[in-house]
Amino acid sequence: MSGRFRAPSGGRVDRAKPVRFSFDGQSYQGVAGDTLASALLANGVHLVGRSFKYHRPRGIVTAGSDEPNALVGVGADDAHYTPNMRATQIEIYEGLVAESQNRWPSLRFDVGAINEAFAPFLSAGFYYKTFMWPPAAWKRIYEPLIRRAAGLGRAPAKPDPDRYTQVYAHCDVLVIGAGPAGMAAALAASATGARVFLCDEQAEMGGSLLSEKTAMIEGQSAGDWTAGALAGLAARANVTLMPRTTAFGWYPHNFLGLCERITDHLAGADPKLPRERLWQVRATEVVLATGALERPLVFPDNDRPGIMMAEAARIYANRFGVLPGNTAVIFTACDSAYRAALDLKSAGVAVAAIADLRAAPGGVWVDRARAAGMEVREATVVTGTTGRLRIDSVNLGKLGPDGRVSASETIACDLLLTSGGFTPSVHLFSQSRGKLVYDEALRAFLPGTSVERERSVGACRGIFDLEAVLNDGTAGGSGAAEAVGFAGAAGRAFAVDGDSVGSDGFIGVTPHGGDPSRTRAWIDFQNDVTENDVKLAIREGFRSIEHVKRYTTTGMATDQGKTSNMNALGLVSQTLKRPLPQVGLTTFRPPYTPTTFGVFAGQSRGDLFDPVRKTPVHDWAVAQGAVFENVSLWKRAHYFPKPGEDMHAAVVRECRATRQAVGIFDATTLGKIEVVGKDAAELMNRIYTNSWATLEPGRIRYGVILGENGFVMDDGVVGRMAPDRFHITTTTGGASRVLTMMEDYVQTEWPNLDVWLTSTTEEWAVISVQGPLSRKVLEPLVEGIDLSRASMPHMSVREGKICGVPTRLFRVSFTGELGFEVNVPAGYGRAVWEAIVAAGHAYGITPYGTETMHVLRAEKGFIVVGQETDGTVTPDDCGLGWTIGKAKKDFVGKRSLARPAMMAGDRKQLVGLLTVDPKTVLEVGAQVVADPNQPIPMIMLGHVTSSYWSATLNRSIALALVRGGRTRIGTRLSVPMPDGPIAVELVEPIFYDPKGARLDV
Amino acid sequence: MSDLAIRENSLGRLASVIRNIPSATLAVLPDTAKLLFRGRPAAVDVAGRAFGVAMPQEACRFSARGGRTAYWCGPDEWLLQAGGEASAALFASLDAALAGQSYSLVDVSHRSDAITLSGPEAAYILNHGCPLDLSLQTFPVGMCTRTIFGKATIMLSRPAPELFHIDVWRSFASYVWQLLEEACGEFA
Amino acid sequence: MLLIPCPHCGPRAELEFSYGGEAHIARPVDPASIDDDSWVTFLYERSNPRGVHAERWRHLHGCGRFFNVLRDTVSDTIAASYPAGQPRPALSPDGKGTKR
Amino acid sequence: MQSYSAFSLFRQALGGHAGWQRQWRSPQPRTEYDVVIVGAGGHGLATAYYLAKEHGITNVAVLEKGWLGGGNTGRNTTIIRSNYLFDESAALYEHALKLWEGLSQDLNYNVMYSPRGVLMLAHNTHDVQSFKRHVHANRLNGIDNEWLNAEECKAFCPPLNVGGAMRYPILGGALQRRGGTARHDAVAWGYARAADARGVDIIENCEVTGIRRTVNGAVEGVETSRGFIRARKVGVVAAGHTSVVLGMAGVRLPLESYPLQALVSEPVKPAFPCVVMSNTIHAYISQSDKGEMVIGAGTDAYTSYSQRGALHIANHTLDAICELVPMFRRLRMLRNWGGIVDVTPDRSPIIARTPVPGLYVNCGWGTGGFKATPGSGNVFAWTIARDEPHRINAPFTIERFRDGILIDESAAAAVAH
Ligand SMILES: Cc1cc2nc3c(=O)[nH]c(=O)nc-3n(C[C@H](O)[C@H](O)[C@H](O)COP(=O)(O)OP(=O)(O)OC[C@H]3O[C@@H](n4cnc5c(N)ncnc54)[C@H](O)[C@@H]3O)c2cc1C
Ligand SMILES: NC(=O)c1ccc[n+]([C@@H]2O[C@H](COP(=O)([O-])OP(=O)(O)OC[C@H]3O[C@@H](n4cnc5c(N)ncnc54)[C@H](O)[C@@H]3O)[C@@H](O)[C@H]2O)c1
Ligand SMILES: Cc1cc2nc3c(=O)[nH]c(=O)nc-3n(C[C@H](O)[C@H](O)[C@H](O)COP(=O)(O)O)c2cc1C
Ligand SMILES: [Zn+2]
């Protein structure tokens, strides 16, 4: 048998399929269809966890996602371990391994329970009042202690190997919750042809009908009707049924996050399957059918294992065939617990007594209970319970008309069921920003005015009678389809044979007559918040419910107060004598239930975290053993080490080869924009600091772009291909920024200009061939282009062919040597690159990477945007004042340059730095000061922006931005480092071939 | 020297190791000539006549004729595609026809590569990175649009109910391909 | 994730767009002629309203066009979407749509 | 003020905690105050406290439209550090950090300031260089900040994925050991209690709806949901709502309000020892004393007053976290919320006089003002009391935007928070 407490028949589990699992190392048997909670209960296990603060023994309270107590860790190994799972939601499978949490060394004997002894000191917010002395002890002693004591389960210790996926989906009507209301809504909406999604967080759809034994719908049992309804829905092509799928978050414009659990319930799941899937659903209309949650009654010692929600016990009995105890006492403020009592009794549980808070309970359910021989105690409350690891008795008290409680009797039992009525699940409605309205009669907050296109149906809007629920669901489903625009939604009336259990209930702490400072009535089980804690908070001035929440932590645990918030609210209302709606609720936030990080991250891991952009030459460089670096999304070859070389050696070799012979560099990642149209030159004039009107077709100019704030934003060379056509290059990281900015001006400021922009970054592969022998290498490869000095001077561009394919050949140099940038259509990039390498073989052509590129340009004093500039640098600051077209009236950023501070004399300016000891290489980012011996805080004059070993010059070089730098050239400053100051001389920021003679060849 | 260099498709290598699944099949489309045309209204008709396919005026639609396709990209922007043609010649002929107009024509033949995704699960697979409603009602055959797929921009078009074309910039192509394969994973 | 109506392509997910800040802030025709105070107004000062905000979006991963939207910054409700360059439409009294 | 200590806790425990006094009163607003502070966030409450404590100005009201501490103070990820690049910011945040170090004792309220170290990760060459620039500048400013290579990062924070198959490997990091976290709510409550004890009236549920000015333009008082309150000076510390409040006096500021989201995981036993931030892949994380992983990232794209944000932002935040710490993929998000942060063009705050005599503003803290709370309140109190800025906040004027004297940390380093 699958446990001592399994009824011989009944329920929806499959007794023919035993399932073995382990809990805290002990092996148990359940059956297919069990949750971990039902299987444990079937085996008589009630103690399943320890509470957060006091390590109190705790048992299973609910049968659903609202469970506050039964949190366990699941997973056979570290990589699959998941803490804080609710036993009530875990479907068991063969080999499931679960363990209890927050206890040591064992659940039954937990050292942490010593906290109980200190409970009097651990009142709400106690830590704010102590641990302040001596000040140093907080960090070293108190805080580590507090941290270790807190925290529930343990974090997984190995990387999670499972897959998670994310899908966007659209539907006309999304129905959340597949109880009677949701099923009826889905039936009605889908009948119109609307695309309908129906999701439910549970493994099985049917909601409350799954545990309904007596009511008949349209002449069928609830179970049969449910099966029929679901089969009907499944047969409709326009319906998607989504079990095990929690709608956890509602985001603006009817965008909802749904988490589907795919493999957690399977033993040896197919590894192809993702563990969970995030459905990101845009729904035209949403129907909320999320039901209602039963509310516990709060009384002294209400937290012992064996104290359970009445409805949960009914679910265990009716749905799982499990008897949660032998002898039950029931404490209720409503009729539904009578129904539970009757169902339990018929399943074989003895009902010792029903204590009803109400003065004169009556009606069909009460009559039936009495008729079944149950003793109903009117105006009776629970004043306390006993039992260490499981409840063994209940103290009852008589509630007088004056509110006083007088002791009456003690009853032995191993099960105490409570019900304080139902709280409609308005979480998602509230997330959608709809306003809640308090209904005095129902004692509940109900959905009021909608903000999004949604409607609530059934118990989640306070409709509890099954027939009414079904009809409400139908109306809601039809209404939603109609609102989408589907006609023909037909009304339908369901006939239900069954009795309503009404809507009585109680909110707050039940009267118990005990001394509030000695009794402990638990409001929030998981966070161990008691009646006294809340009262203390109020006494201390925490009057807002938000303050009470944060001071006591009520409602902040992993259940987010699903069962406790209303009682906390009720207690505040009782204590402050302020009507409940005036106290108000705390804010509902996503997720509805805790949701795995992995499913939010989805596929974005490793190489799919961000696109890896590679150039056409990439694979060639890989084959050459290049080391790569990330530059924005791109992979760029950083250097090309030969066997045995480190970066330094490789770079020295690459630099020498380029300066002395010829080097080849992949510049494909540079951004490129084609600017075309009659007004192309006019736009260029307005965007760039330079003047473009005079640039002849076939010539190239270096250009600078500022933000409208006057700071350097990007730079690059621009070729004029034709009077109405420019080929812009930008920095690798700046490409999209520049294009976006230009588009902005073209579209919104100057729409009358006849000019269009096209990104051509990816159209062209750019092969930079640099060095005195570069012309010799290229000459034999080109067709229709005369590379000679006379015909193709520095800073010119020609169109023709190379290796038989079209090229835009730029004669430019970022190295200071004779150089060319060969642009070819990207698909040819690799072939042309290899052809050039082959042709250059005889000349010692050497591939070089970004590091060598940086050294060579630094030797020439060329800036790199983002290195010499940082968003606070003007063109003049970095030595680019010369690019500003003096005659230009306006360009983007010009006006900002006229602001006082932009013209101040002591701005940081670009200079060269030479260390007095030529062997010392400065560190980029090091600070420059006048006097290294001044006291801290020092006056810093600037910082090193670039610094390299120059093989060409056989010494170190650096660039720096230094306050009033240009006037300091020739003087010495200092770079104070932790191990001593480094003396530097300020020089012009150009170290090599200052006249540019090597370019003019 | 005039050896014609060999054109490389950025997806060549990935496509050669594909595991095909019937519910969603990935393949690489052959290279085509692609020009991006933009212009003032007057130029649009001229371009359409010269190209032989009128520029679709309806947003997010493409029209095709005789191997040539014009995709609407924006209110003044079309992608002109010509299978099996040399882009230079096409460029020259359009450019000549458009003389005197206000327009821009840019050869983007190599900027992107293209993927086909076909099969009954194609839309579902695409929705792993694309936020569009891909039902036939809202994304009918004949529709095209730029959109996103994961963290990449793509140009998506639907030539047949269970067939999508994805045109994607070269350096993003392998990312898009891999993400599609990852999404196909549960069917593999 | 907002659903933003592009005047050209129709409603699309926010992911396809980039935000462009407050709308209707025209760059001065002749920046050189205005004083620092006026320039800073153009450059930086924004109305930042709690309520309806005229703002720019660009359908970056779509048709590429900039356009304007009237969005309530408290409820996120979008009341209107119109091409760049057009004046701000008047809202209907309920604030939910434009006046017709 | 009732003294808090282990001893008083012990004594009260014996009496069933019946003897604890209210931490702050809930007074009716008086008709007139010397100073009215608009906004009972951490900064506003600290301002009132220091006005009373250091400037002897106790006829002060702090007006709060909701519940005190319910703005960004109550919804931030509590990262505290002072390793800012520019002298101006470094001075401001270091001033705050020094006050943090003694704050629990000063307020007699344990704000749980936890200097467990803030580690900022570098993922590319640019990050490395920029963080080293910070390290050097901080050292010469007397602020602790040190460079760790990747292995040292791993040693300092073992859960980090260093060297694994990461799209952007961790190349190193800048560590400020004195950086850390504090218990956000306690900061608000501690200041409220201490200010209240010095006579400050903290008035909740009192929304400022207008600012009344005299004929010559000076501030006369504020209109509120609870009537007009006269005031000689008004200090606005309304974070995301500053534009709205200052608009009441006709003052326009270079400010925009954006949603910023944060989230927490379910609580687990200690598994993450410090604060880790990565600006390059956009996420930061620490573990609270209660056990939740406290996680945040960048703002949503658009201006908003709705205190919530988009799902894709949470997705991107968590894909980054899962890259950094792959074993946290199985942790679960417990709650995700938003705040409204007010951002200036240079992302540095404004702590200054306004063009309206008697009206002062402290705003623009954007995504990173919690760490500044004590320092900000301290210098703002000075500014209001003396009608002139303290040396430390002198650079943080409104005029700096006009004059181009920006203090742009993020432009300099793309670092926020
Ligand atoms: C998600 C998130 C994460 C963050 N993370 C960090 C971090 O890790 N580290 C860090 O240093 N900073 C962080 N910040 C920023 C930090 O929270 C803020 O800069 C700081 O808390 C601002 O404090 P404040 O007192 O100025 O504002 P708030 O706490 O917002 O206080 C302003 C108060 O003004 C009130 N108010 C507004 N209008 C009116 C009115 N008309 N009348 C009366 N009262 C009004 C508001 O109700 C509010 O209570 C974060 C912010 C957010 C939102
Ligand atoms: N006092 C009473 O009489 C009383 C009170 C409450 C409920 N009921 C009974 O409950 C039924 C109400 O029907 P109903 O359909 O409104 O509720 P229901 O409880 O039958 O169904 C709600 C369903 O929604 C699901 N759900 C809730 N939140 C979800 C989420 N975020 N994501 C996915 N799924 C979610 C639940 O798993 C459940 O299956 C009736 O049978 C009624 O008689 C009676
Ligand atoms: C550092 C920090 C830790 C938090 N930890 C929790 C927590 O453990 N449980 C919880 O429910 N909320 C937690 N919150 C979130 C708050 O419940 C709340 O969402 C936040 O203060 C914003 O307020 P609001 O959601 O009421 O708008 C935390 C917030 C912060 C700032
Ligand atoms: Zn569009």
PDB file of N, CA and C in Angstrom, chain A residues 763 825 828, chain B residues 7 29-37 51 66-71 78-94 105-114 167:
ATOM      1  N   GLU A 763      28.617  45.488 -45.476  1.00  0.00           N
ATOM      2  CA  GLU A 763      28.762  45.269 -46.914  1.00  0.00           C
ATOM      3  C   GLU A 763      30.231  45.076 -47.279  1.00  0.00           C
ATOM      4  N   PRO A 825      33.559  43.794 -51.238  1.00  0.00           N
ATOM      5  CA  PRO A 825      32.308  43.208 -50.742  1.00  0.00           C
ATOM      6  C   PRO A 825      32.635  42.044 -49.804  1.00  0.00           C
ATOM      7  N   TYR A 828      33.771  38.497 -50.363  1.00  0.00           N
ATOM      8  CA  TYR A 828      35.078  38.268 -50.961  1.00  0.00           C
ATOM      9  C   TYR A 828      36.217  38.546 -49.994  1.00  0.00           C
TER      10      TYR A 828
ATOM     11  N   ARG B   7      33.305  33.974 -53.528  1.00  0.00           N
ATOM     12  CA  ARG B   7      32.393  34.563 -52.559  1.00  0.00           C
ATOM     13  C   ARG B   7      32.056  33.558 -51.461  1.00  0.00           C
ATOM     14  N   LEU B  29      19.817  30.384 -48.078  1.00  0.00           N
ATOM     15  CA  LEU B  29      19.372  30.804 -49.404  1.00  0.00           C
ATOM     16  C   LEU B  29      20.582  31.185 -50.246  1.00  0.00           C
ATOM     17  N   PRO B  30      20.503  30.984 -51.531  1.00  0.00           N
ATOM     18  CA  PRO B  30      21.636  31.384 -52.384  1.00  0.00           C
ATOM     19  C   PRO B  30      21.838  32.901 -52.361  1.00  0.00           C
ATOM     20  N   ASP B  31      23.065  33.312 -52.677  1.00  0.00           N
ATOM     21  CA  ASP B  31      23.372  34.740 -52.717  1.00  0.00           C
ATOM     22  C   ASP B  31      22.550  35.415 -53.820  1.00  0.00           C
ATOM     23  N   THR B  32      22.182  36.650 -53.563  1.00  0.00           N
ATOM     24  CA  THR B  32      21.472  37.409 -54.601  1.00  0.00           C
ATOM     25  C   THR B  32      22.029  38.814 -54.646  1.00  0.00           C
ATOM     26  N   ALA B  33      21.702  39.507 -55.705  1.00  0.00           N
ATOM     27  CA  ALA B  33      22.007  40.944 -55.766  1.00  0.00           C
ATOM     28  C   ALA B  33      20.971  41.666 -54.917  1.00  0.00           C
ATOM     29  N   LYS B  34      21.448  42.599 -54.098  1.00  0.00           N
ATOM     30  CA  LYS B  34      20.529  43.355 -53.245  1.00  0.00           C
ATOM     31  C   LYS B  34      20.893  44.839 -53.313  1.00  0.00           C
ATOM     32  N   LEU B  35      19.919  45.642 -53.608  1.00  0.00           N
ATOM     33  CA  LEU B  35      20.148  47.087 -53.600  1.00  0.00           C
ATOM     34  C   LEU B  35      19.161  47.717 -52.650  1.00  0.00           C
ATOM     35  N   LEU B  36      19.617  48.708 -51.954  1.00  0.00           N
ATOM     36  CA  LEU B  36      18.692  49.431 -51.094  1.00  0.00           C
ATOM     37  C   LEU B  36      18.335  50.734 -51.789  1.00  0.00           C
ATOM     38  N   PHE B  37      17.064  50.896 -52.015  1.00  0.00           N
ATOM     39  CA  PHE B  37      16.597  52.087 -52.717  1.00  0.00           C
ATOM     40  C   PHE B  37      15.805  52.972 -51.763  1.00  0.00           C
ATOM     41  N   PHE B  51      13.023  48.680 -62.397  1.00  0.00           N
ATOM     42  CA  PHE B  51      13.307  47.387 -61.770  1.00  0.00           C
ATOM     43  C   PHE B  51      12.399  46.291 -62.329  1.00  0.00           C
ATOM     44  N   GLY B  66       9.414  37.568 -61.802  1.00  0.00           N
ATOM     45  CA  GLY B  66      10.541  37.123 -62.611  1.00  0.00           C
ATOM     46  C   GLY B  66      11.863  37.124 -61.871  1.00  0.00           C
ATOM     47  N   GLY B  67      11.850  36.579 -60.677  1.00  0.00           N
ATOM     48  CA  GLY B  67      13.126  36.476 -59.962  1.00  0.00           C
ATOM     49  C   GLY B  67      13.532  37.764 -59.250  1.00  0.00           C
ATOM     50  N   ARG B  68      12.754  38.837 -59.464  1.00  0.00           N
ATOM     51  CA  ARG B  68      13.085  40.079 -58.775  1.00  0.00           C
ATOM     52  C   ARG B  68      12.027  40.357 -57.709  1.00  0.00           C
ATOM     53  N   THR B  69      12.492  40.839 -56.595  1.00  0.00           N
ATOM     54  CA  THR B  69      11.571  41.103 -55.494  1.00  0.00           C
ATOM     55  C   THR B  69      11.850  42.479 -54.914  1.00  0.00           C
ATOM     56  N   ALA B  70      10.768  43.206 -54.655  1.00  0.00           N
ATOM     57  CA  ALA B  70      10.902  44.503 -53.975  1.00  0.00           C
ATOM     58  C   ALA B  70      10.245  44.390 -52.601  1.00  0.00           C
ATOM     59  N   TYR B  71      11.012  44.609 -51.567  1.00  0.00           N
ATOM     60  CA  TYR B  71      10.507  44.522 -50.196  1.00  0.00           C
ATOM     61  C   TYR B  71      10.321  45.928 -49.641  1.00  0.00           C
ATOM     62  N   TRP B  78      13.053  50.674 -49.849  1.00  0.00           N
ATOM     63  CA  TRP B  78      12.771  49.328 -50.380  1.00  0.00           C
ATOM     64  C   TRP B  78      14.067  48.566 -50.578  1.00  0.00           C
ATOM     65  N   LEU B  79      13.972  47.295 -50.339  1.00  0.00           N
ATOM     66  CA  LEU B  79      15.105  46.424 -50.643  1.00  0.00           C
ATOM     67  C   LEU B  79      14.776  45.715 -51.957  1.00  0.00           C
ATOM     68  N   LEU B  80      15.650  45.867 -52.923  1.00  0.00           N
ATOM     69  CA  LEU B  80      15.430  45.266 -54.231  1.00  0.00           C
ATOM     70  C   LEU B  80      16.348  44.057 -54.352  1.00  0.00           C
ATOM     71  N   GLN B  81      15.752  42.948 -54.659  1.00  0.00           N
ATOM     72  CA  GLN B  81      16.530  41.731 -54.684  1.00  0.00           C
ATOM     73  C   GLN B  81      16.388  41.066 -56.047  1.00  0.00           C
ATOM     74  N   ALA B  82      17.500  40.608 -56.583  1.00  0.00           N
ATOM     75  CA  ALA B  82      17.463  39.986 -57.907  1.00  0.00           C
ATOM     76  C   ALA B  82      18.328  38.748 -57.879  1.00  0.00           C
ATOM     77  N   GLY B  83      17.657  37.612 -57.888  1.00  0.00           N
ATOM     78  CA  GLY B  83      18.386  36.354 -57.807  1.00  0.00           C
ATOM     79  C   GLY B  83      19.196  36.109 -59.067  1.00  0.00           C
ATOM     80  N   GLY B  84      20.408  35.634 -58.893  1.00  0.00           N
ATOM     81  CA  GLY B  84      21.224  35.234 -60.028  1.00  0.00           C
ATOM     82  C   GLY B  84      21.735  36.367 -60.891  1.00  0.00           C
ATOM     83  N   GLU B  85      21.543  37.617 -60.447  1.00  0.00           N
ATOM     84  CA  GLU B  85      22.028  38.728 -61.262  1.00  0.00           C
ATOM     85  C   GLU B  85      23.274  39.352 -60.644  1.00  0.00           C
ATOM     86  N   ALA B  86      24.015  40.066 -61.476  1.00  0.00           N
ATOM     87  CA  ALA B  86      25.186  40.791 -60.968  1.00  0.00           C
ATOM     88  C   ALA B  86      24.710  42.134 -60.442  1.00  0.00           C
ATOM     89  N   SER B  87      25.087  42.444 -59.234  1.00  0.00           N
ATOM     90  CA  SER B  87      24.551  43.663 -58.631  1.00  0.00           C
ATOM     91  C   SER B  87      25.057  44.911 -59.341  1.00  0.00           C
ATOM     92  N   ALA B  88      26.268  44.865 -59.860  1.00  0.00           N
ATOM     93  CA  ALA B  88      26.822  46.072 -60.478  1.00  0.00           C
ATOM     94  C   ALA B  88      25.987  46.479 -61.687  1.00  0.00           C
ATOM     95  N   ALA B  89      25.615  45.482 -62.475  1.00  0.00           N
ATOM     96  CA  ALA B  89      24.841  45.800 -63.680  1.00  0.00           C
ATOM     97  C   ALA B  89      23.467  46.326 -63.290  1.00  0.00           C
ATOM     98  N   LEU B  90      22.861  45.683 -62.313  1.00  0.00           N
ATOM     99  CA  LEU B  90      21.542  46.135 -61.870  1.00  0.00           C
ATOM    100  C   LEU B  90      21.631  47.567 -61.333  1.00  0.00           C
ATOM    101  N   PHE B  91      22.664  47.783 -60.562  1.00  0.00           N
ATOM    102  CA  PHE B  91      22.869  49.112 -59.997  1.00  0.00           C
ATOM    103  C   PHE B  91      22.964  50.141 -61.132  1.00  0.00           C
ATOM    104  N   ALA B  92      23.791  49.823 -62.105  1.00  0.00           N
ATOM    105  CA  ALA B  92      24.035  50.771 -63.182  1.00  0.00           C
ATOM    106  C   ALA B  92      22.742  51.072 -63.932  1.00  0.00           C
ATOM    107  N   SER B  93      21.947  50.029 -64.183  1.00  0.00           N
ATOM    108  CA  SER B  93      20.750  50.290 -64.980  1.00  0.00           C
ATOM    109  C   SER B  93      19.741  51.121 -64.187  1.00  0.00           C
ATOM    110  N   LEU B  94      19.579  50.816 -62.932  1.00  0.00           N
ATOM    111  CA  LEU B  94      18.633  51.602 -62.119  1.00  0.00           C
ATOM    112  C   LEU B  94      19.133  53.025 -61.964  1.00  0.00           C
ATOM    113  N   LEU B 105      20.659  55.033 -53.930  1.00  0.00           N
ATOM    114  CA  LEU B 105      20.742  53.621 -54.291  1.00  0.00           C
ATOM    115  C   LEU B 105      22.079  53.115 -53.763  1.00  0.00           C
ATOM    116  N   VAL B 106      22.030  52.044 -52.976  1.00  0.00           N
ATOM    117  CA  VAL B 106      23.266  51.533 -52.394  1.00  0.00           C
ATOM    118  C   VAL B 106      23.293  50.016 -52.570  1.00  0.00           C
ATOM    119  N   ASP B 107      24.406  49.538 -53.026  1.00  0.00           N
ATOM    120  CA  ASP B 107      24.567  48.095 -53.207  1.00  0.00           C
ATOM    121  C   ASP B 107      24.815  47.452 -51.836  1.00  0.00           C
ATOM    122  N   VAL B 108      23.920  46.592 -51.430  1.00  0.00           N
ATOM    123  CA  VAL B 108      24.083  45.914 -50.138  1.00  0.00           C
ATOM    124  C   VAL B 108      24.074  44.402 -50.318  1.00  0.00           C
ATOM    125  N   SER B 109      24.513  43.969 -51.470  1.00  0.00           N
ATOM    126  CA  SER B 109      24.447  42.535 -51.799  1.00  0.00           C
ATOM    127  C   SER B 109      25.159  41.653 -50.784  1.00  0.00           C
ATOM    128  N   HIS B 110      26.226  42.199 -50.213  1.00  0.00           N
ATOM    129  CA  HIS B 110      27.020  41.358 -49.309  1.00  0.00           C
ATOM    130  C   HIS B 110      26.732  41.629 -47.840  1.00  0.00           C
ATOM    131  N   ARG B 111      25.883  42.591 -47.588  1.00  0.00           N
ATOM    132  CA  ARG B 111      25.648  43.013 -46.201  1.00  0.00           C
ATOM    133  C   ARG B 111      24.984  41.903 -45.390  1.00  0.00           C
ATOM    134  N   SER B 112      24.157  41.133 -46.068  1.00  0.00           N
ATOM    135  CA  SER B 112      23.375  40.139 -45.326  1.00  0.00           C
ATOM    136  C   SER B 112      23.414  38.801 -46.026  1.00  0.00           C
ATOM    137  N   ASP B 113      23.122  37.765 -45.278  1.00  0.00           N
ATOM    138  CA  ASP B 113      22.874  36.452 -45.830  1.00  0.00           C
ATOM    139  C   ASP B 113      21.458  36.070 -45.426  1.00  0.00           C
ATOM    140  N   ALA B 114      20.958  35.029 -46.056  1.00  0.00           N
ATOM    141  CA  ALA B 114      19.546  34.728 -45.800  1.00  0.00           C
ATOM    142  C   ALA B 114      19.323  33.255 -45.501  1.00  0.00           C
ATOM    143  N   ASP B 167      16.453  37.480 -43.548  1.00  0.00           N
ATOM    144  CA  ASP B 167      17.635  38.127 -44.095  1.00  0.00           C
ATOM    145  C   ASP B 167      18.335  38.814 -42.928  1.00  0.00           C
TER     146      ASP B 167
END
